[in-house]
Short mmCIF file of C-alpha atoms and ligand atoms in Angstrom, two decimals:
data_model
loop_
_atom_site.label_atom_id
_atom_site.label_comp_id
_atom_site.label_asym_id
_atom_site.label_seq_id
_atom_site.Cartn_x
_atom_site.Cartn_y
_atom_site.Cartn_z
CA LEU A 740 -30.03 -11.12 -59.05
CA LYS A 741 -26.42 -10.08 -59.43
CA ASP A 742 -25.98 -6.86 -57.51
CA LYS A 743 -26.38 -4.86 -60.69
CA ASP A 744 -29.18 -2.95 -62.37
CA LEU A 745 -31.74 -4.88 -64.37
CA ILE A 746 -32.16 -3.50 -67.88
CA PHE A 747 -34.59 -4.53 -70.60
CA VAL A 748 -33.57 -3.93 -74.19
CA LYS A 749 -35.94 -4.20 -77.12
CA LEU A 750 -34.42 -4.67 -80.54
CA GLY A 751 -37.13 -3.28 -82.78
CA GLY A 752 -38.39 -5.25 -85.73
CA ALA A 753 -38.06 -2.15 -87.89
CA ALA A 754 -34.32 -2.11 -87.20
CA ILE A 755 -33.34 -5.78 -87.25
CA THR A 756 -35.39 -6.65 -90.33
CA PHE A 757 -36.15 -4.93 -93.62
CA LYS A 758 -39.78 -4.14 -93.03
CA ASP A 759 -40.73 -3.91 -96.69
CA LYS A 760 -39.16 -7.26 -97.60
CA PRO A 761 -40.79 -10.39 -96.17
CA SER A 762 -38.60 -12.51 -93.90
CA SER A 763 -35.42 -10.60 -94.42
CA ALA A 764 -33.12 -9.79 -91.52
CA ASN A 765 -30.77 -6.84 -91.36
CA PHE A 766 -27.73 -8.77 -90.18
CA GLU A 767 -25.48 -5.73 -90.12
CA VAL A 768 -27.68 -4.01 -87.54
CA LEU A 769 -28.39 -7.21 -85.65
CA ASN A 770 -24.73 -8.23 -85.37
CA GLN A 771 -23.66 -4.74 -84.34
CA ALA A 772 -26.31 -4.75 -81.59
CA ALA A 773 -25.13 -8.18 -80.42
CA LYS A 774 -21.55 -6.89 -80.30
CA GLU A 775 -22.53 -3.87 -78.18
CA ILE A 776 -24.58 -6.04 -75.85
CA ALA A 777 -21.60 -8.36 -75.40
CA GLU A 778 -19.40 -5.40 -74.50
CA VAL A 779 -21.63 -4.41 -71.57
CA PHE A 780 -23.07 -7.76 -70.55
CA ASN A 781 -20.99 -7.98 -67.38
CA GLU A 782 -22.05 -4.53 -66.23
CA CYS A 783 -25.73 -5.31 -65.70
CA ASN A 784 -28.51 -7.87 -65.61
CA LEU A 785 -30.06 -7.94 -69.05
CA LEU A 786 -33.18 -9.21 -70.73
CA ILE A 787 -33.54 -8.89 -74.48
CA GLY A 788 -36.89 -8.59 -76.21
CA HIS A 789 -37.31 -8.18 -79.92
CA GLY A 790 -39.96 -7.50 -82.50
CA GLY A 791 -40.61 -9.60 -85.54
CA GLY A 792 -40.66 -6.97 -88.27
CA SER A 793 -40.98 -8.45 -91.73
CA PHE A 794 -41.03 -12.02 -90.43
CA PRO A 795 -44.40 -12.38 -88.61
CA HIS A 796 -46.08 -9.07 -89.45
CA PRO A 797 -47.01 -9.80 -93.09
CA VAL A 798 -48.18 -13.30 -92.15
CA ALA A 799 -50.26 -12.02 -89.24
CA ALA A 800 -51.76 -9.35 -91.48
CA LYS A 801 -52.55 -11.82 -94.27
CA TYR A 802 -54.44 -14.15 -91.93
CA ARG A 803 -55.85 -11.27 -89.81
CA VAL A 804 -54.56 -12.91 -86.67
CA GLN A 805 -55.57 -9.91 -84.54
CA GLU A 806 -59.21 -10.71 -85.25
CA GLY A 807 -58.92 -14.01 -83.45
CA LEU A 808 -58.77 -17.70 -84.16
CA GLU A 809 -62.12 -17.92 -85.97
CA VAL A 810 -60.85 -15.49 -88.59
CA CYS A 811 -57.20 -16.55 -88.94
CA GLY A 812 -57.69 -20.27 -88.41
CA THR A 813 -55.24 -22.71 -86.88
CA GLU A 814 -53.05 -22.37 -89.95
CA GLY A 815 -52.76 -18.58 -89.50
CA PHE A 816 -51.90 -19.06 -85.82
CA ALA A 817 -49.25 -21.69 -86.58
CA GLU A 818 -47.65 -19.86 -89.51
CA THR A 819 -47.41 -16.60 -87.59
CA GLN A 820 -45.77 -18.39 -84.67
CA ARG A 821 -43.26 -20.01 -86.97
CA ALA A 822 -42.36 -16.67 -88.56
CA ALA A 823 -41.89 -15.06 -85.14
CA ARG A 824 -39.70 -17.95 -84.06
CA GLU A 825 -37.62 -17.71 -87.22
CA ILE A 826 -36.42 -14.19 -86.49
CA ASN A 827 -35.92 -15.18 -82.84
CA GLN A 828 -33.54 -17.93 -83.92
CA LEU A 829 -31.51 -15.43 -85.93
CA VAL A 830 -31.34 -13.03 -82.98
CA VAL A 831 -30.27 -15.77 -80.58
CA LYS A 832 -27.67 -17.01 -83.04
CA SER A 833 -26.23 -13.55 -83.49
CA LEU A 834 -25.99 -13.09 -79.69
CA GLN A 835 -24.42 -16.50 -79.22
CA GLU A 836 -21.85 -15.72 -81.88
CA GLN A 837 -20.67 -13.00 -79.51
CA ASN A 838 -20.31 -15.67 -76.81
CA LEU A 839 -23.40 -14.44 -75.00
CA PRO A 840 -25.40 -17.13 -73.14
CA ALA A 841 -28.62 -16.27 -75.01
CA ILE A 842 -31.63 -18.47 -74.33
CA PRO A 843 -34.85 -18.09 -76.35
CA ILE A 844 -38.07 -17.75 -74.39
CA GLN A 845 -41.05 -18.64 -76.52
CA THR A 846 -43.77 -16.16 -75.58
CA SER A 847 -46.58 -18.36 -76.89
CA ALA A 848 -45.42 -21.20 -74.64
CA CYS A 849 -45.59 -19.19 -71.40
CA THR A 850 -48.26 -16.53 -72.03
CA LEU A 851 -52.02 -16.46 -71.80
CA MET A 852 -53.87 -13.57 -73.40
CA SER A 853 -57.36 -12.27 -72.73
CA ASN A 854 -59.01 -10.03 -75.31
CA GLY A 855 -55.68 -8.93 -76.73
CA GLN A 856 -54.05 -8.20 -73.39
CA ILE A 857 -51.58 -10.31 -71.46
CA LYS A 858 -53.42 -12.06 -68.66
CA GLU A 859 -50.69 -14.30 -67.33
CA MET A 860 -47.09 -15.21 -68.02
CA PHE A 861 -45.08 -17.96 -66.43
CA THR A 862 -41.87 -16.09 -65.82
CA LYS A 863 -40.05 -18.11 -63.15
CA PRO A 864 -37.68 -19.81 -65.61
CA LEU A 865 -36.84 -16.47 -67.17
CA GLU A 866 -36.12 -14.95 -63.74
CA GLU A 867 -33.92 -17.90 -62.85
CA LEU A 868 -32.01 -17.53 -66.10
CA ILE A 869 -31.19 -13.91 -65.26
CA LYS A 870 -30.05 -14.97 -61.78
CA LYS A 871 -27.79 -17.54 -63.37
CA GLU A 872 -26.24 -14.83 -65.54
CA MET A 873 -27.81 -16.10 -68.71
CA LEU A 874 -29.41 -13.84 -71.30
CA PRO A 875 -33.11 -14.56 -71.91
CA VAL A 876 -34.39 -13.48 -75.30
CA ILE A 877 -38.16 -13.04 -75.52
CA TYR A 878 -40.13 -11.85 -78.53
CA GLY A 879 -43.40 -10.56 -79.89
CA ASP A 880 -45.53 -13.59 -80.72
CA VAL A 881 -49.03 -14.91 -81.27
CA ALA A 882 -50.43 -16.61 -78.17
CA VAL A 883 -53.57 -18.34 -76.93
CA ASP A 884 -56.32 -15.89 -75.97
CA THR A 885 -59.12 -17.02 -73.66
CA GLU A 886 -61.66 -14.77 -75.42
CA LYS A 887 -60.47 -14.54 -79.03
CA GLY A 888 -58.74 -17.88 -79.43
CA CYS A 889 -55.48 -16.17 -80.24
CA SER A 890 -54.02 -12.68 -80.27
CA ILE A 891 -50.66 -10.99 -80.55
CA ALA A 892 -48.47 -10.18 -77.59
CA SER A 893 -46.30 -7.29 -78.73
CA THR A 894 -42.82 -6.90 -77.29
CA GLU A 895 -43.92 -3.69 -75.56
CA MET A 896 -46.80 -5.53 -73.87
CA ILE A 897 -44.44 -8.28 -72.79
CA LEU A 898 -41.90 -5.85 -71.39
CA ARG A 899 -44.62 -4.03 -69.52
CA HIS A 900 -45.88 -7.25 -67.97
CA LEU A 901 -42.36 -8.29 -67.04
CA SER A 902 -41.72 -4.85 -65.54
CA GLU A 903 -44.57 -5.36 -63.09
CA LYS A 904 -42.83 -8.46 -61.82
CA LEU A 905 -39.15 -7.63 -62.20
CA HIS A 906 -38.97 -3.82 -61.85
CA PRO A 907 -36.16 -3.01 -64.30
CA LYS A 908 -34.23 0.20 -63.75
CA ARG A 909 -34.19 1.02 -67.45
CA VAL A 910 -36.10 -0.08 -70.52
CA ILE A 911 -34.41 0.72 -73.82
CA ILE A 912 -36.42 0.56 -77.01
CA ALA A 913 -34.14 0.56 -80.03
CA THR A 914 -35.70 1.08 -83.44
CA ASP A 915 -34.92 2.47 -86.91
CA VAL A 916 -35.55 6.13 -86.06
CA GLU A 917 -33.98 8.27 -83.35
CA GLY A 918 -37.03 8.44 -81.13
CA VAL A 919 -40.60 9.70 -81.20
CA TYR A 920 -41.16 12.57 -83.61
CA THR A 921 -43.95 15.10 -84.09
CA ALA A 922 -44.84 13.14 -87.26
CA ASP A 923 -43.50 10.07 -89.05
CA PRO A 924 -39.95 11.18 -89.92
CA LYS A 925 -39.94 8.92 -92.96
CA LYS A 926 -42.88 10.74 -94.47
CA ASP A 927 -42.60 14.27 -93.14
CA PRO A 928 -39.26 16.10 -93.56
CA ASN A 929 -40.39 18.68 -91.02
CA ALA A 930 -40.91 16.09 -88.28
CA GLU A 931 -39.10 17.05 -85.08
CA LEU A 932 -37.68 14.75 -82.46
CA ILE A 933 -39.54 14.91 -79.15
CA ARG A 934 -36.86 14.75 -76.45
CA GLU A 935 -39.12 13.96 -73.54
CA ILE A 936 -42.61 12.58 -73.06
CA SER A 937 -44.23 12.98 -69.66
CA GLN A 938 -47.68 13.42 -68.15
CA GLU A 939 -47.57 17.02 -69.36
CA ASN A 940 -47.35 16.38 -73.10
CA LEU A 941 -48.60 12.78 -73.40
CA GLU A 942 -52.01 13.65 -74.86
CA GLU A 943 -50.47 16.12 -77.26
CA VAL A 944 -47.90 13.56 -78.42
CA LEU A 945 -50.52 10.84 -78.87
CA GLY A 946 -52.46 13.25 -81.03
CA MET A 947 -49.42 13.89 -83.21
CA VAL A 948 -48.06 10.41 -83.78
CA SER A 949 -49.57 8.46 -86.60
CA GLY A 950 -49.44 4.70 -87.17
CA ALA A 951 -46.14 3.11 -88.17
CA SER A 952 -45.44 3.46 -91.86
CA THR A 953 -45.38 -0.23 -92.78
CA THR A 954 -47.49 -3.28 -92.04
CA ASP A 955 -47.63 -3.38 -88.30
CA VAL A 956 -50.25 -5.50 -86.70
CA THR A 957 -49.42 -4.21 -83.24
CA GLY A 958 -50.51 -0.63 -83.78
CA GLY A 959 -47.37 1.36 -84.61
CA MET A 960 -46.20 4.45 -82.75
CA VAL A 961 -49.43 5.24 -80.91
CA HIS A 962 -49.40 1.81 -79.33
CA LYS A 963 -45.72 2.19 -78.57
CA VAL A 964 -46.01 5.56 -76.85
CA GLN A 965 -49.09 4.55 -74.89
CA SER A 966 -47.69 1.25 -73.69
CA LEU A 967 -44.26 2.71 -72.95
CA PHE A 968 -45.85 5.46 -70.89
CA ASN A 969 -47.70 2.79 -68.92
CA LEU A 970 -44.36 1.10 -68.46
CA ALA A 971 -42.75 4.31 -67.20
CA LYS A 972 -45.56 4.56 -64.65
CA LEU A 973 -44.14 1.43 -63.07
CA GLY A 974 -40.99 3.35 -62.27
CA ALA A 975 -38.57 2.46 -65.07
CA GLU A 976 -36.63 4.98 -67.13
CA VAL A 977 -37.79 4.42 -70.69
CA GLU A 978 -35.55 5.46 -73.57
CA ILE A 979 -36.32 5.19 -77.27
CA ILE A 980 -33.15 5.26 -79.35
CA SER A 981 -31.93 4.42 -82.82
CA LEU A 982 -30.36 1.03 -83.35
CA LEU A 983 -29.01 2.17 -86.70
CA LYS A 984 -26.36 4.40 -85.15
CA PRO A 985 -23.52 2.23 -83.87
CA GLY A 986 -22.62 2.89 -80.25
CA LEU A 987 -25.92 4.31 -79.04
CA LEU A 988 -27.24 1.04 -77.63
CA LYS A 989 -24.09 0.47 -75.61
CA ARG A 990 -24.10 4.03 -74.24
CA SER A 991 -27.77 3.74 -73.38
CA ILE A 992 -27.28 0.44 -71.54
CA LEU A 993 -24.45 2.06 -69.59
CA GLY A 994 -26.92 4.68 -68.36
CA GLU A 995 -26.65 7.65 -70.69
CA ASN A 996 -29.86 9.62 -71.15
CA GLY A 997 -30.96 12.02 -73.85
CA LEU A 998 -29.84 9.90 -76.79
CA GLY A 999 -33.32 9.86 -78.28
CA THR A 1000 -36.70 10.21 -76.58
CA THR A 1001 -37.03 9.75 -72.83
CA ILE A 1002 -40.43 8.73 -71.48
CA ARG A 1003 -41.00 9.36 -67.83
CA PHE A 1004 -43.96 9.42 -65.52
CA LYS A 1005 -44.12 12.49 -63.40
P1 ADP B 1689 -40.28 -1.52 -84.30
O1 ADP B 1689 -40.74 -2.59 -85.23
O2 ADP B 1689 -38.79 -1.27 -84.35
O3 ADP B 1689 -40.79 -1.61 -82.94
P2 ADP B 1689 -42.23 0.21 -85.62
O4 ADP B 1689 -42.12 -0.05 -87.08
O5 ADP B 1689 -43.37 -0.34 -84.87
O6 ADP B 1689 -40.83 -0.16 -84.90
O7 ADP B 1689 -42.17 1.76 -85.36
C1 ADP B 1689 -41.09 2.52 -85.86
C2 ADP B 1689 -41.55 3.23 -87.10
O8 ADP B 1689 -42.61 4.08 -86.77
C3 ADP B 1689 -40.49 4.09 -87.72
O9 ADP B 1689 -39.85 3.39 -88.75
C4 ADP B 1689 -41.26 5.29 -88.26
O10 ADP B 1689 -41.26 5.35 -89.67
C5 ADP B 1689 -42.70 5.06 -87.79
N1 ADP B 1689 -43.32 6.23 -87.18
C6 ADP B 1689 -44.60 6.62 -87.41
N2 ADP B 1689 -44.88 7.71 -86.72
C7 ADP B 1689 -43.77 8.05 -86.03
C8 ADP B 1689 -43.43 9.12 -85.12
N3 ADP B 1689 -44.32 10.05 -84.79
N4 ADP B 1689 -42.19 9.12 -84.57
C9 ADP B 1689 -41.30 8.17 -84.88
N5 ADP B 1689 -41.55 7.15 -85.74
C10 ADP B 1689 -42.76 7.09 -86.32
#
């Protein structure tokens, strides 16, 4: 790797798509994120992951893809993959428009699941791309599962798996809210931002956070906090920030903390 920190950035599906409108991308947010990434690309080694939001989630929910291949059928598997790939193409295009050397990595082509968990990922090409100063763009996707036929690999699961192999310094999760709150901030006006999640308050936080407010086949905030805490255990600084506020992503990539919720293992 270039002699620079490795940073993973997740562009959340809730931010880059309109979650209540099937297959609709929020180009304003997406293009702004791409612009900020371009501004700092030379400062670090980057890997982009992104969620699917209103592209694959409604399709996966309709076919009940999480219940496995016998329930969703080959058609459900294929349609969900196509929807995930569609938003990926838009993300890659937006990054390339900023002259970034973005290369899509199709999760379902390099990942084997087992009972809903990632069992194996072939990551050598991705690692080589980073070494060659390219920008791999991986995404939440439906993949072959040795037990269930198929299951969904969420972006958080992917980033966790990649962290075990690549040990990023920072993992930045950018979504449509400023961080993790005591309750869903879209439903509860009294919800308060939780600045830091650590061993000390993890159980308490998990008790407070409810599921994400819209169709989310990957388990919403509880899944996010749990899997991001597991990720922090591997040694990375994990930051959850808002992608809707221009400038935050860039500042976060450059190393600023305290812009949203910090998750650390200690
Ligand atoms: P993404 O698709 O960007 O990964 P999700 O939709 O999975 O994001 O999760 C973000 C959403 O979770 C927010 O839009 C918010 O409405 C909802 N949410 C539910 N509970 C909470 C909470 N306790 N703190 C923050 N957001 C929450």
